[in-house]
Short mmCIF file of C-alpha atoms in Angstrom, two decimals:
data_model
loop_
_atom_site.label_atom_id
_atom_site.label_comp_id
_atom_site.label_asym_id
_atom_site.label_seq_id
_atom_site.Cartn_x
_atom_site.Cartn_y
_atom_site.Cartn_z
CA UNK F 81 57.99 -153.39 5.22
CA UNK F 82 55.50 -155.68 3.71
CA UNK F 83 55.36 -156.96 0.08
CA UNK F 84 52.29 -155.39 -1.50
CA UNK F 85 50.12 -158.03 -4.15
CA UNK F 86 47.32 -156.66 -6.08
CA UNK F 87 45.32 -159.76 -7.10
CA UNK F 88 42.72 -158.55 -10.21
CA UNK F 89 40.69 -161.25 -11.22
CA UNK F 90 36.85 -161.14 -11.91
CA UNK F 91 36.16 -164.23 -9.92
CA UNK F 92 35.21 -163.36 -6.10
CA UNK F 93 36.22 -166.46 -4.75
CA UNK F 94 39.46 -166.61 -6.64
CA UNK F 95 40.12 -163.15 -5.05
CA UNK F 96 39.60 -164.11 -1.51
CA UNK F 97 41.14 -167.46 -2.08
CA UNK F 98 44.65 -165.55 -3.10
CA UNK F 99 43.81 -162.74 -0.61
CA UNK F 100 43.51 -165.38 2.41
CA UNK F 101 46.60 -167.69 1.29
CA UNK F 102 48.76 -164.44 0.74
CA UNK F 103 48.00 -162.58 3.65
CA UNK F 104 48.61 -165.79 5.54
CA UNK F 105 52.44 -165.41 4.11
CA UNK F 106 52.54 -162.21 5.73
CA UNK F 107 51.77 -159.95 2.23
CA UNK F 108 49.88 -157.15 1.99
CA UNK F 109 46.77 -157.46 -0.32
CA UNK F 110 44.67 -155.87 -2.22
CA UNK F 111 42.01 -156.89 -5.20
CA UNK F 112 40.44 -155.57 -8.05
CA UNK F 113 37.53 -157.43 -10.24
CA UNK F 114 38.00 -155.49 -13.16
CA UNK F 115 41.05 -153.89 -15.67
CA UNK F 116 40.09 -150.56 -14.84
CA UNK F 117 40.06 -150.83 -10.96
CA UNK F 118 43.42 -152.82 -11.50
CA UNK F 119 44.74 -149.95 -12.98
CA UNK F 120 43.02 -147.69 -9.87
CA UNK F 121 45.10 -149.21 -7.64
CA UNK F 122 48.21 -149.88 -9.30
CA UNK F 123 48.74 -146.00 -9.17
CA UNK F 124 47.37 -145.59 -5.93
CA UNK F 125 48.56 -148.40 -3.55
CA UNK F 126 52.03 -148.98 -5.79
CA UNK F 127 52.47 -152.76 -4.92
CA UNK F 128 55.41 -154.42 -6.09
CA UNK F 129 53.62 -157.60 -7.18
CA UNK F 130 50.57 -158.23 -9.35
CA UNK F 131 48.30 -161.37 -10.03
CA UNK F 132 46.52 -160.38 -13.00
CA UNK F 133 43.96 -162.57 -15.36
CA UNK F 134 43.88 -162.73 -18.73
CA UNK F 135 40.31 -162.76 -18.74
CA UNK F 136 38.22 -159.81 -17.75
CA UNK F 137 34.67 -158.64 -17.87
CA UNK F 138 35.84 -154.86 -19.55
CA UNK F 139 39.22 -155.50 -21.13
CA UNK F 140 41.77 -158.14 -21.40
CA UNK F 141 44.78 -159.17 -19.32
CA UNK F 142 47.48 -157.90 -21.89
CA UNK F 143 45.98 -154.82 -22.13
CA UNK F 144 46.06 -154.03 -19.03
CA UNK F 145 49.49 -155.69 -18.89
CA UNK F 146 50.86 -153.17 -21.55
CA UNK F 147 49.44 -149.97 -19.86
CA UNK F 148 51.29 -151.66 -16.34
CA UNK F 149 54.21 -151.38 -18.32
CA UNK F 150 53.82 -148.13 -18.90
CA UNK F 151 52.80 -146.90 -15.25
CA UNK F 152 55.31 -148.66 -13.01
CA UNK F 153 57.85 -150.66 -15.16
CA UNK F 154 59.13 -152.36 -11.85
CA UNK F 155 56.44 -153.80 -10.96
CA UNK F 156 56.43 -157.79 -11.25
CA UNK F 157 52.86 -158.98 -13.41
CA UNK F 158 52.47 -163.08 -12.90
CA UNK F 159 49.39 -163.39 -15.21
CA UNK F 160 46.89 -166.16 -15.01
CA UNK F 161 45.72 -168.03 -17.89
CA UNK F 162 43.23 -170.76 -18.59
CA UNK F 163 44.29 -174.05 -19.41
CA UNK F 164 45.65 -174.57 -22.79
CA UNK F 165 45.88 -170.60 -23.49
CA UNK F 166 49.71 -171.14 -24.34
CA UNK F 167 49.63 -167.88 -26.67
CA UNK F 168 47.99 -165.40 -24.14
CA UNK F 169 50.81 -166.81 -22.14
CA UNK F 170 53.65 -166.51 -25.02
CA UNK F 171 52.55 -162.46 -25.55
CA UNK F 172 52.09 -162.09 -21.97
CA UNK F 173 56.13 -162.96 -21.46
CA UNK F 174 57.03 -160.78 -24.12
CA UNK F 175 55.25 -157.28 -22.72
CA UNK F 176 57.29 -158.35 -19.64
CA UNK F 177 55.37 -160.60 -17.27
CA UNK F 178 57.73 -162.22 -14.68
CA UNK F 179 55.70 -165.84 -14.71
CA UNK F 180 52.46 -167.38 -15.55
CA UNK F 181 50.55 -169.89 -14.18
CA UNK F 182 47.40 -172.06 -15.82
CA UNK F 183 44.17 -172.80 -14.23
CA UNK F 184 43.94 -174.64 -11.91
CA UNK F 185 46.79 -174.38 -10.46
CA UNK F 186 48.29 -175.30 -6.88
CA UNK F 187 48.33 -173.39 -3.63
CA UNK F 188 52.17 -173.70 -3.29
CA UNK F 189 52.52 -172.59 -7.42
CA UNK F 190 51.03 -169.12 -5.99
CA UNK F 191 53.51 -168.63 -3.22
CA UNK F 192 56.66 -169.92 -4.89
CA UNK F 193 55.88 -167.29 -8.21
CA UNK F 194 54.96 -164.41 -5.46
CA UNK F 195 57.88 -165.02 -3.59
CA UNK F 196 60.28 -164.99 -6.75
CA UNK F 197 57.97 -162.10 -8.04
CA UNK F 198 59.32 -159.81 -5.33
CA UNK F 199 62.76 -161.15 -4.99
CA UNK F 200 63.00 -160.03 -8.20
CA UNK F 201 61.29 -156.58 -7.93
CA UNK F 202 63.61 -156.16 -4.64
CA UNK F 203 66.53 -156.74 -7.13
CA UNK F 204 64.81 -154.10 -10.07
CA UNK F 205 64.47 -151.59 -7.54
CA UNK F 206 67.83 -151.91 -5.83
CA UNK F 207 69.21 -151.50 -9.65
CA UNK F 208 67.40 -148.74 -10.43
CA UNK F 209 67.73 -146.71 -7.25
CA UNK F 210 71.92 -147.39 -8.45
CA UNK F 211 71.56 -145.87 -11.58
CA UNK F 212 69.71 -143.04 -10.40
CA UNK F 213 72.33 -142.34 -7.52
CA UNK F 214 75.09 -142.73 -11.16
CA UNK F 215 73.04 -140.61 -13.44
CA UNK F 216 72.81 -137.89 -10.56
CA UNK F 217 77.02 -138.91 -9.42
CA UNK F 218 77.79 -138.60 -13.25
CA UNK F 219 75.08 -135.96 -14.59
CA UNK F 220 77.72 -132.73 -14.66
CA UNK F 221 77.64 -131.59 -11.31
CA UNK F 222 80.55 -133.81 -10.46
CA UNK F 223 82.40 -132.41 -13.22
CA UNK F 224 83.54 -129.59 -11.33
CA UNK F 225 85.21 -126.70 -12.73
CA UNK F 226 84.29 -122.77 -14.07
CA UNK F 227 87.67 -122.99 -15.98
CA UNK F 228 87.07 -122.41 -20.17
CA UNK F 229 87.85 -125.87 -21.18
CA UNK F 230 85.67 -127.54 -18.49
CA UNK F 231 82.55 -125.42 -19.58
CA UNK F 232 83.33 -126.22 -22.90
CA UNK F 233 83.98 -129.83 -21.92
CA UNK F 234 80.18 -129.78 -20.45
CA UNK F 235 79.25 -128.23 -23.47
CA UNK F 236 80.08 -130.91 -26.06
CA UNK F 237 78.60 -133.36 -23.20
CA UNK F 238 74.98 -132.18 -23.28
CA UNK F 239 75.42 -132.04 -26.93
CA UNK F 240 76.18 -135.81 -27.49
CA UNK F 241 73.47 -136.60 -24.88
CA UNK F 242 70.87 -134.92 -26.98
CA UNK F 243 72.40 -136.33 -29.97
CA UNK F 244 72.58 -139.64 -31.79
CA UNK F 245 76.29 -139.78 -31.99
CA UNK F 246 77.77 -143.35 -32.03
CA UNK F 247 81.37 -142.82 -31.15
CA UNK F 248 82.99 -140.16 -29.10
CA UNK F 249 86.55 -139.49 -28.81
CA UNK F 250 88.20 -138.80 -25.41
CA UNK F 251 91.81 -137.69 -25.01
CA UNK F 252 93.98 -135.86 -21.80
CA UNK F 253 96.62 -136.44 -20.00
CA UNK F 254 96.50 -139.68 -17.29
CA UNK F 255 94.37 -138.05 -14.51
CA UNK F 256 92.00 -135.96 -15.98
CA UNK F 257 88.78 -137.56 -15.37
CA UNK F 258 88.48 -139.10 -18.98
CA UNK F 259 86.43 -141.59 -16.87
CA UNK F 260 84.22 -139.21 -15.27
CA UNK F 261 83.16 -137.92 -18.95
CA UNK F 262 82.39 -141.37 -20.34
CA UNK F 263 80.33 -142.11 -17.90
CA UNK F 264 78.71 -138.84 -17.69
CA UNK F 265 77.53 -139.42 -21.39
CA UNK F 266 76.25 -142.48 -20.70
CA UNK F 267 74.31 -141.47 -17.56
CA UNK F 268 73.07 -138.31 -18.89
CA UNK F 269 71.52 -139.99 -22.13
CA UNK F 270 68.66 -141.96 -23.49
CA UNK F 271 70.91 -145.07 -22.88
CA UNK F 272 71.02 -145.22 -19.36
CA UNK F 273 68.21 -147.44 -18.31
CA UNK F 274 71.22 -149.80 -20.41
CA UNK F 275 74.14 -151.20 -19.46
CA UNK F 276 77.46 -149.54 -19.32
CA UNK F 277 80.63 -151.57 -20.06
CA UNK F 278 84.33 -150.43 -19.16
CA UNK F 279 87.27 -151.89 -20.10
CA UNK F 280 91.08 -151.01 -20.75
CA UNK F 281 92.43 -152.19 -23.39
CA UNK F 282 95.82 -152.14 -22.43
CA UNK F 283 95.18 -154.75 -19.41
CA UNK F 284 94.55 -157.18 -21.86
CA UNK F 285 96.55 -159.63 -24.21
CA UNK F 286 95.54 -159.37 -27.96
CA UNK F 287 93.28 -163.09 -27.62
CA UNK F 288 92.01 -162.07 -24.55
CA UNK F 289 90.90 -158.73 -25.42
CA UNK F 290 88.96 -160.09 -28.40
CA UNK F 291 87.19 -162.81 -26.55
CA UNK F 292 86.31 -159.89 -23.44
CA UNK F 293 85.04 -157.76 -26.16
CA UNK F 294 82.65 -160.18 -28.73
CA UNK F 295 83.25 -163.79 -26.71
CA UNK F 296 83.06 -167.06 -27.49
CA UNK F 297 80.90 -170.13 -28.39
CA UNK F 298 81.40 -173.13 -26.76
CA UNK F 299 84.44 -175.43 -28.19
CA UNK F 300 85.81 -172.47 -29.75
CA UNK F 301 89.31 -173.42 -27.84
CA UNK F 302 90.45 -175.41 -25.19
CA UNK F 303 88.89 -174.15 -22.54
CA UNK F 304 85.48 -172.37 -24.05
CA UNK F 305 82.95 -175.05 -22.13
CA UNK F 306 80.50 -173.07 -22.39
CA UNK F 307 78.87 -169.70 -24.36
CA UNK F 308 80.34 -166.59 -23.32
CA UNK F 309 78.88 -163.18 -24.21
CA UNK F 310 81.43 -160.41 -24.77
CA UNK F 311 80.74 -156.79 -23.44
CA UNK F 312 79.71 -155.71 -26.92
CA UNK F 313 76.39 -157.85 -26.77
CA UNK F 314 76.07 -157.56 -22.50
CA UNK F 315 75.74 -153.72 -23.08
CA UNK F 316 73.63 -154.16 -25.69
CA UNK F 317 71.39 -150.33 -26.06
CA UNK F 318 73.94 -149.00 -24.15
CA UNK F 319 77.91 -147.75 -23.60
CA UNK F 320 80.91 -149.75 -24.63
CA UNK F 321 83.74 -147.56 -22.93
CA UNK F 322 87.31 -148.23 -24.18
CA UNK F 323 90.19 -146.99 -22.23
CA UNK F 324 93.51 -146.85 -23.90
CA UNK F 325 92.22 -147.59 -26.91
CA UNK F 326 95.85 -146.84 -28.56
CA UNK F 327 97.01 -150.12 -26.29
CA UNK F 328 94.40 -152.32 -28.86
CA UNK F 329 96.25 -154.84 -31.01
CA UNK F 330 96.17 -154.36 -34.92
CA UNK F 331 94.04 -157.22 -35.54
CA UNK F 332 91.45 -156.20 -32.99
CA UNK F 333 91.62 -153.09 -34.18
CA UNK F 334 90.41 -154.18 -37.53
CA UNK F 335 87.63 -156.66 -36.11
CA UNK F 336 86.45 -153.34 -33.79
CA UNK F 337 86.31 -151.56 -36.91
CA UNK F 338 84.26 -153.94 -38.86
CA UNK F 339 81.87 -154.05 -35.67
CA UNK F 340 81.88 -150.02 -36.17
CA UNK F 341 80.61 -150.41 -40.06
CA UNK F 342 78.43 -153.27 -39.95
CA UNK F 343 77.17 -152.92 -36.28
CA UNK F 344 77.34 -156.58 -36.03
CA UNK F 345 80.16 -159.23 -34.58
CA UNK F 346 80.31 -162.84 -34.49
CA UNK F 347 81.44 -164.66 -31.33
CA UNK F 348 84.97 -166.15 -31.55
CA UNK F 349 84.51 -169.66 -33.07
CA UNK F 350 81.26 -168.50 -34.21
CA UNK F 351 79.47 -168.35 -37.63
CA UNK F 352 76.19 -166.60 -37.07
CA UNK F 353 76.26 -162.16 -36.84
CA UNK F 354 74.59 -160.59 -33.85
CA UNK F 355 73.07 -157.22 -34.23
CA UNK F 356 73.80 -154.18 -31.32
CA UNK F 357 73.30 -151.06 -30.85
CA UNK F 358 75.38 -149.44 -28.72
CA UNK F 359 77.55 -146.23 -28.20
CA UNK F 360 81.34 -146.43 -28.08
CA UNK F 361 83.36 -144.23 -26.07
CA UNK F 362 86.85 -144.53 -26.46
CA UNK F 363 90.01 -142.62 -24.64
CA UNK F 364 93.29 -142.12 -24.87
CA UNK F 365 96.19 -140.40 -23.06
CA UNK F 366 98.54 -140.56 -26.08
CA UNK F 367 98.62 -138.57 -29.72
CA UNK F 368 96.37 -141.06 -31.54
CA UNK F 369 97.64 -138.90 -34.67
CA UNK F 370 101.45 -139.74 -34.13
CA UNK F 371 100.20 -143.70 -33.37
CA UNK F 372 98.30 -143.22 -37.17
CA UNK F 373 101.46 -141.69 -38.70
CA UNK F 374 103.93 -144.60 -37.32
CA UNK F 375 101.37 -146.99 -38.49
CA UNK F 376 100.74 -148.26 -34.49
CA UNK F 377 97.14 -147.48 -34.88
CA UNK F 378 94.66 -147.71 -37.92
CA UNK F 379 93.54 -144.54 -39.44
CA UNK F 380 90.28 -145.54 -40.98
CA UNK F 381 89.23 -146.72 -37.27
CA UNK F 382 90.35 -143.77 -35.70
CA UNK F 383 88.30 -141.78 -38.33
CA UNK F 384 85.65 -143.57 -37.03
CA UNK F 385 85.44 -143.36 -33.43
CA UNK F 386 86.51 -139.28 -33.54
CA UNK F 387 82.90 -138.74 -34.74
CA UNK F 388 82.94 -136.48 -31.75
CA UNK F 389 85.83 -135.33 -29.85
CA UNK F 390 86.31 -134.28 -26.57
CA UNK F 391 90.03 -133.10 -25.16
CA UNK F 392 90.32 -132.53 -21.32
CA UNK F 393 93.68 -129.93 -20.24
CA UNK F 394 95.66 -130.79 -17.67
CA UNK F 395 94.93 -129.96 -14.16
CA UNK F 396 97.83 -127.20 -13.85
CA UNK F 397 95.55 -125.27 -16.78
CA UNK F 398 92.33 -124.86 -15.40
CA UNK F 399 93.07 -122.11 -12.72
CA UNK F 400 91.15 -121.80 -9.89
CA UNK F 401 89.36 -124.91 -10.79
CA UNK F 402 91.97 -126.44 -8.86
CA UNK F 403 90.82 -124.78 -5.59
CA UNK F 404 87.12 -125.64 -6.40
CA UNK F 405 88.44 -129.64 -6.74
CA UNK F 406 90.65 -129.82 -3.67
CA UNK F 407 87.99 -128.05 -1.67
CA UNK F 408 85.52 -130.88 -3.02
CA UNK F 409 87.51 -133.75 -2.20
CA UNK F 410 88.12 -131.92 1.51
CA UNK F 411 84.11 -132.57 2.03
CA UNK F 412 83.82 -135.71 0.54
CA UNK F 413 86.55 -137.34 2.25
CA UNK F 414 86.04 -135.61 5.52
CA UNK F 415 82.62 -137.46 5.63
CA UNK F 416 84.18 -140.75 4.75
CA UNK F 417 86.59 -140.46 7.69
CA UNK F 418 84.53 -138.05 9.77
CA UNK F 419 87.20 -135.44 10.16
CA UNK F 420 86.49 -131.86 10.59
CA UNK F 421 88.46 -130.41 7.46
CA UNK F 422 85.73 -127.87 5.61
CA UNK F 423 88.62 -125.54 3.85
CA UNK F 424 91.81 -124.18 2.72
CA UNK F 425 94.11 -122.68 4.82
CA UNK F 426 94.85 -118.76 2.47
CA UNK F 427 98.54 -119.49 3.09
CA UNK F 428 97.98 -122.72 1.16
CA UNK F 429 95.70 -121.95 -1.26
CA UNK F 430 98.81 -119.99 -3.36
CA UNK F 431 100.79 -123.32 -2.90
CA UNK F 432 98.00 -125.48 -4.99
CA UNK F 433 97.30 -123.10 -7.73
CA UNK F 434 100.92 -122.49 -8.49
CA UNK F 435 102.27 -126.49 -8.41
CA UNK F 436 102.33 -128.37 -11.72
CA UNK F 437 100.08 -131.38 -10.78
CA UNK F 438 101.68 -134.18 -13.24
CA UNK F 439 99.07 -136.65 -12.05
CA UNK F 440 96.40 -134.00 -12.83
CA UNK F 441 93.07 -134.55 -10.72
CA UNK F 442 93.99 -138.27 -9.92
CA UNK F 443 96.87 -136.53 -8.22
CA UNK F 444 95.00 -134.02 -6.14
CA UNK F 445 92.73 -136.54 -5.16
CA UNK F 446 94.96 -138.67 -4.01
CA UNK F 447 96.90 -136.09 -1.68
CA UNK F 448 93.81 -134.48 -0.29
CA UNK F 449 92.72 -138.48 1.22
CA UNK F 450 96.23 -138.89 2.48
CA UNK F 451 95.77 -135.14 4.55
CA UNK F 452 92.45 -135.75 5.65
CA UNK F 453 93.39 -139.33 6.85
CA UNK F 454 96.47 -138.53 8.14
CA UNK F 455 96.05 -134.87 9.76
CA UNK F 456 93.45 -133.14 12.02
CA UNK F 457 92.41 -129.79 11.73
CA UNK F 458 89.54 -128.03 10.05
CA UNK F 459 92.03 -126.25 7.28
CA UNK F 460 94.46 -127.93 4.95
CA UNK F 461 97.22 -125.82 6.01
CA UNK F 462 101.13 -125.84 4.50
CA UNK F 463 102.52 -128.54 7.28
CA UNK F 464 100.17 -130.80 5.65
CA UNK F 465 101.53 -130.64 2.32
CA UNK F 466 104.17 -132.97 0.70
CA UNK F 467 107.59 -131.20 0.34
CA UNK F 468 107.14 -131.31 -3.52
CA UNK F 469 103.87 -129.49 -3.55
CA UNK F 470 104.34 -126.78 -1.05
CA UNK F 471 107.64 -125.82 -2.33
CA UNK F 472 110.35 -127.22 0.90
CA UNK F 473 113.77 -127.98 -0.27
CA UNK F 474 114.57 -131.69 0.58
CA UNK F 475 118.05 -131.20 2.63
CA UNK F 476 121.34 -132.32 0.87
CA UNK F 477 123.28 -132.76 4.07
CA UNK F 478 124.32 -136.70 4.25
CA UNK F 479 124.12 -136.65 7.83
CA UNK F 480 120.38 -136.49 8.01
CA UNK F 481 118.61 -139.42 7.93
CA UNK F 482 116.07 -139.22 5.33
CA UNK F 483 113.23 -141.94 5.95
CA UNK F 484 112.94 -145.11 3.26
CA UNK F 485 109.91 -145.74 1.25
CA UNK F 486 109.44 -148.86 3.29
CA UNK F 487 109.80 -146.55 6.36
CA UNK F 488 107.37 -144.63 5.04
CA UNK F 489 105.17 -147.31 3.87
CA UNK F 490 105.30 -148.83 7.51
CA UNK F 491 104.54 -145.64 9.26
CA UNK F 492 101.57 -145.02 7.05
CA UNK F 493 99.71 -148.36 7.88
CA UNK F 494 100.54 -147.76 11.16
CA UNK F 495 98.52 -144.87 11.37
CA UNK F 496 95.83 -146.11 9.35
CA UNK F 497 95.78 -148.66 12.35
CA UNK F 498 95.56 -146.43 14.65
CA UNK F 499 92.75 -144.87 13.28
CA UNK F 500 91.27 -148.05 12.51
CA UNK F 501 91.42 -148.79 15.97
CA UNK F 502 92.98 -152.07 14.55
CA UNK F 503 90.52 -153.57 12.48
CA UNK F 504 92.66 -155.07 9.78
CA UNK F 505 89.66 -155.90 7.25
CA UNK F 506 89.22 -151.90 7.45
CA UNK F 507 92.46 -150.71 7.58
CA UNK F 508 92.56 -152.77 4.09
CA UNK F 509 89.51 -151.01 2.62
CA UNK F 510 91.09 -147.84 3.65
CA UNK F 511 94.66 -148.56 2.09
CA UNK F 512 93.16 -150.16 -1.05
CA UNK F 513 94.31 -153.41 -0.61
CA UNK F 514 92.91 -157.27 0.57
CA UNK F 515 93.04 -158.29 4.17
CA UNK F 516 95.66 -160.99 3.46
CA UNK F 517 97.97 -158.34 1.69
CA UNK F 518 97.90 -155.90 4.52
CA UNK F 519 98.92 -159.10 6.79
CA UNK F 520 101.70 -159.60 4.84
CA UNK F 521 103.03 -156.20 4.65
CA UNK F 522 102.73 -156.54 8.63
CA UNK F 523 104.55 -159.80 9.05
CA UNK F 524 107.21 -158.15 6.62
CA UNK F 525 107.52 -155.41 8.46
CA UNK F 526 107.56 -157.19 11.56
CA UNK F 527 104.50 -155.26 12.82
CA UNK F 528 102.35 -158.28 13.17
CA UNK F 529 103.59 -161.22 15.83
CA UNK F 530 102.18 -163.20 18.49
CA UNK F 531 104.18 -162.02 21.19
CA UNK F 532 106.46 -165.00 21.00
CA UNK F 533 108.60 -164.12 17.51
CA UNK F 534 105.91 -166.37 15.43
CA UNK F 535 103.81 -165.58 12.91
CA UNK F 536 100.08 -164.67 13.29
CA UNK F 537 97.56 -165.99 10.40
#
């Protein structure tokens, strides 16, 4: 499909000039001589690129800039100026034109800003079609459940959306889709056009976890050659999500908490304050109140991010919910695989509801991929359940071989093989791993030779 250029200049021979040299670089254009035809066609042909002047016979370029803005905020404005008009130039930037260019100005100038123009509206639109597929992914439909605590759960969510709460408090058991709620704030809100920023705290050594969260100038330590910004001031007007907060070391618990109150950080090794505003979202799978008591975690800081708190059950409490989850993951991981699995077998169904689930929804998850993977069918019937879950004694006679975990292990990337009709980079997708780490489970296991006892690369 063509790249669409709406050239709106009040000179005719400027207008077929552009018109002629674009259309020559296979664009598709279009011209207006005034602001108000610009405008016309801006809602009517949608281009993704527009050459606009600053001077026009019934308005001028930055107002029709502004109400561009306002129409199709993707769309890439390169705004011509005359010469010396550095200010029109200046405000033009700042109401978000991509580039300008001063007359006169050269043939190639044109095509090198059109062609950036729409490699960048290419890259806008790519972004924003992603965050709509997230805010509909993460909007509450994927938090399934008609259980109590998950309506309540979407409850409080819609609340803090509407709200202007600046910290909520997540806690649950590993497994329960703490995740899935921070990001459903975040997508659901007036911050979502923003950035959101995940980390977990408990992946992170004490320095490190500072210098990921506020970062550094450059020369602040050894090896700080350059500026780096921390996910506090990347995610700037958006969510800061903080996994395992309890894992956070007491001094960066104290600089978090100063961020909290003053809603400003410096850089490590830095002197000046940078302003944010953003929305922390922090979770926990531990008692944040026992970590206060033991003096583990600060209680003024956990004060202040339970402004809002929201507690998931485990999976083993929500009833039937846990029908209405494993019958989701059936569909969505029969179209990933392109099995034929569309329900639960009623002999089963008992099986699920009455099982613990210690790994909550993670753990559900997890087994309904390894069935649909592993098994054919259209029902998830008993056979394909793990001993544990549909109840089967594991014998205690010695003279039964019971297979190994490496056994076990081997068997399971052979199958993935097989249905992988031996592609190794897929079979690697599909196990989670890297290419060269499924190649050296093979060579390990002996699976993978060249026929003559030596190793393959």
């Amino acid at each position: 499909m063509k790249v669409s250029v709406l050239v709106v200049d009040d000179e005719l021979l400027i207008r077929k000039s552009l018109t002629r040299v674009l259309r020559e670089k296979g664009y598709a254009v279009e011209s207006a001589s005034t602001g108000a035809e610009g405008l016309e066609k801006v809602t009517a042909v949608r281009p993704q690129v527009m050459i606009l002047d600053m001077r026009l016979p019934d308005t001028d370029g930055l107002s029709v800039l502004r109400r561009v803005r306002q129409v199709d905020p993707l769309l890439q404005v390169i705004v011509i100026t005359a010469f010396g008009d550095v200010q029109s130039a200046v405000d033009a930037m700042k109401l978000g034109a991509c580039d300008f260019l001063r007359k006169p100005y050269e043939k190639e100038d044109i095509e090198l800003a059109v062609e950036a123009a729409a490699r960048t509206f290419r890259q806008a639109n790519e972004l924003d079609i992603y965050r709509r597929k997230a805010w509909r992914h993460y909007s509450g439909e994927e938090i399934i459940g008609n259980s109590l605590p998950m309506r309540e759960v979407r409850d409080l969510i819609e609340k803090v959306v509407r709200s202007q709460a600046t910290s909520v408090f997540i806690t649950g058991e590993s497994g329960t889709g703490k995740e899935l709620v921070a990001r459903a704030i975040h997508y659901r809100s007036d911050r979502a056009q923003a950035p959101l920023m995940e980390v977990n705290c408990s992946s992170f050594q004490e320095s490190l976890l500072e210098n990921e969260l506020f970062g550094h100038e450059k020369g602040a330590f050894t090896d700080a050659t350059d500026i780096k910004k921390g996910l506090v001031e990347l995610c700037d007007g958006g969510t800061l999500f903080l996994d395992e907060v309890a894992d956070m070391s007491m001094a960066t618990q104290a600089k978090l908490l100063r961020f909290i109150d003053y809603r400003n950080f410096k850089r490590v090794g830095g002197a000046e304050d940078i302003a944010v505003d953003i929305r922390i979202v922090a979770a926990t799978n531990k008692d944040l109140e026992n970590e206060v008591r033991s003096g583990r975690f600060r209680s003024d800081l956990y004060f202040r991010l339970k402004v809002v708190s929201i507690h998931l059950s485990p999976l083993c409490e929500r009833g039937d919910d846990i029908l209405l989850l494993a019958r989701h993951f059936l569909r969505e991981f029969s179209r990933k695989f392109q099995k034929g699995f569309r329900d639960i077998a009623p002999e089963a169904a008992p099986l699920l509801l009455s099982y613990r689930w210690p790994g909550n929804v993670r753990e559900l998850r997890n087994l309904i991929e390894r069935v649909v993977l592993l098994e054919e069918g259209d029902a998830l019937e008993i056979e394909h359940l793990p001993a544990e879950v549909a109840g089967r004694r594991v014998a205690s006679d010695h003279s039964i071989a019971l297979p190994t975990l490496a056994q076990i292990e081997q068997d399971h990337i052979a199958e993935v093989l097989r249905l992988t009709a031996g592609n190794k980079s897929r079979a690697a997708r599909v196990l989670g791993i890297s290419r060269q780490g499924l190649i050296e489970k093979l060579r390990r296991t002996r699976m993978l030779d060249d026929g003559g006892g030596r190793q393959v690369s």
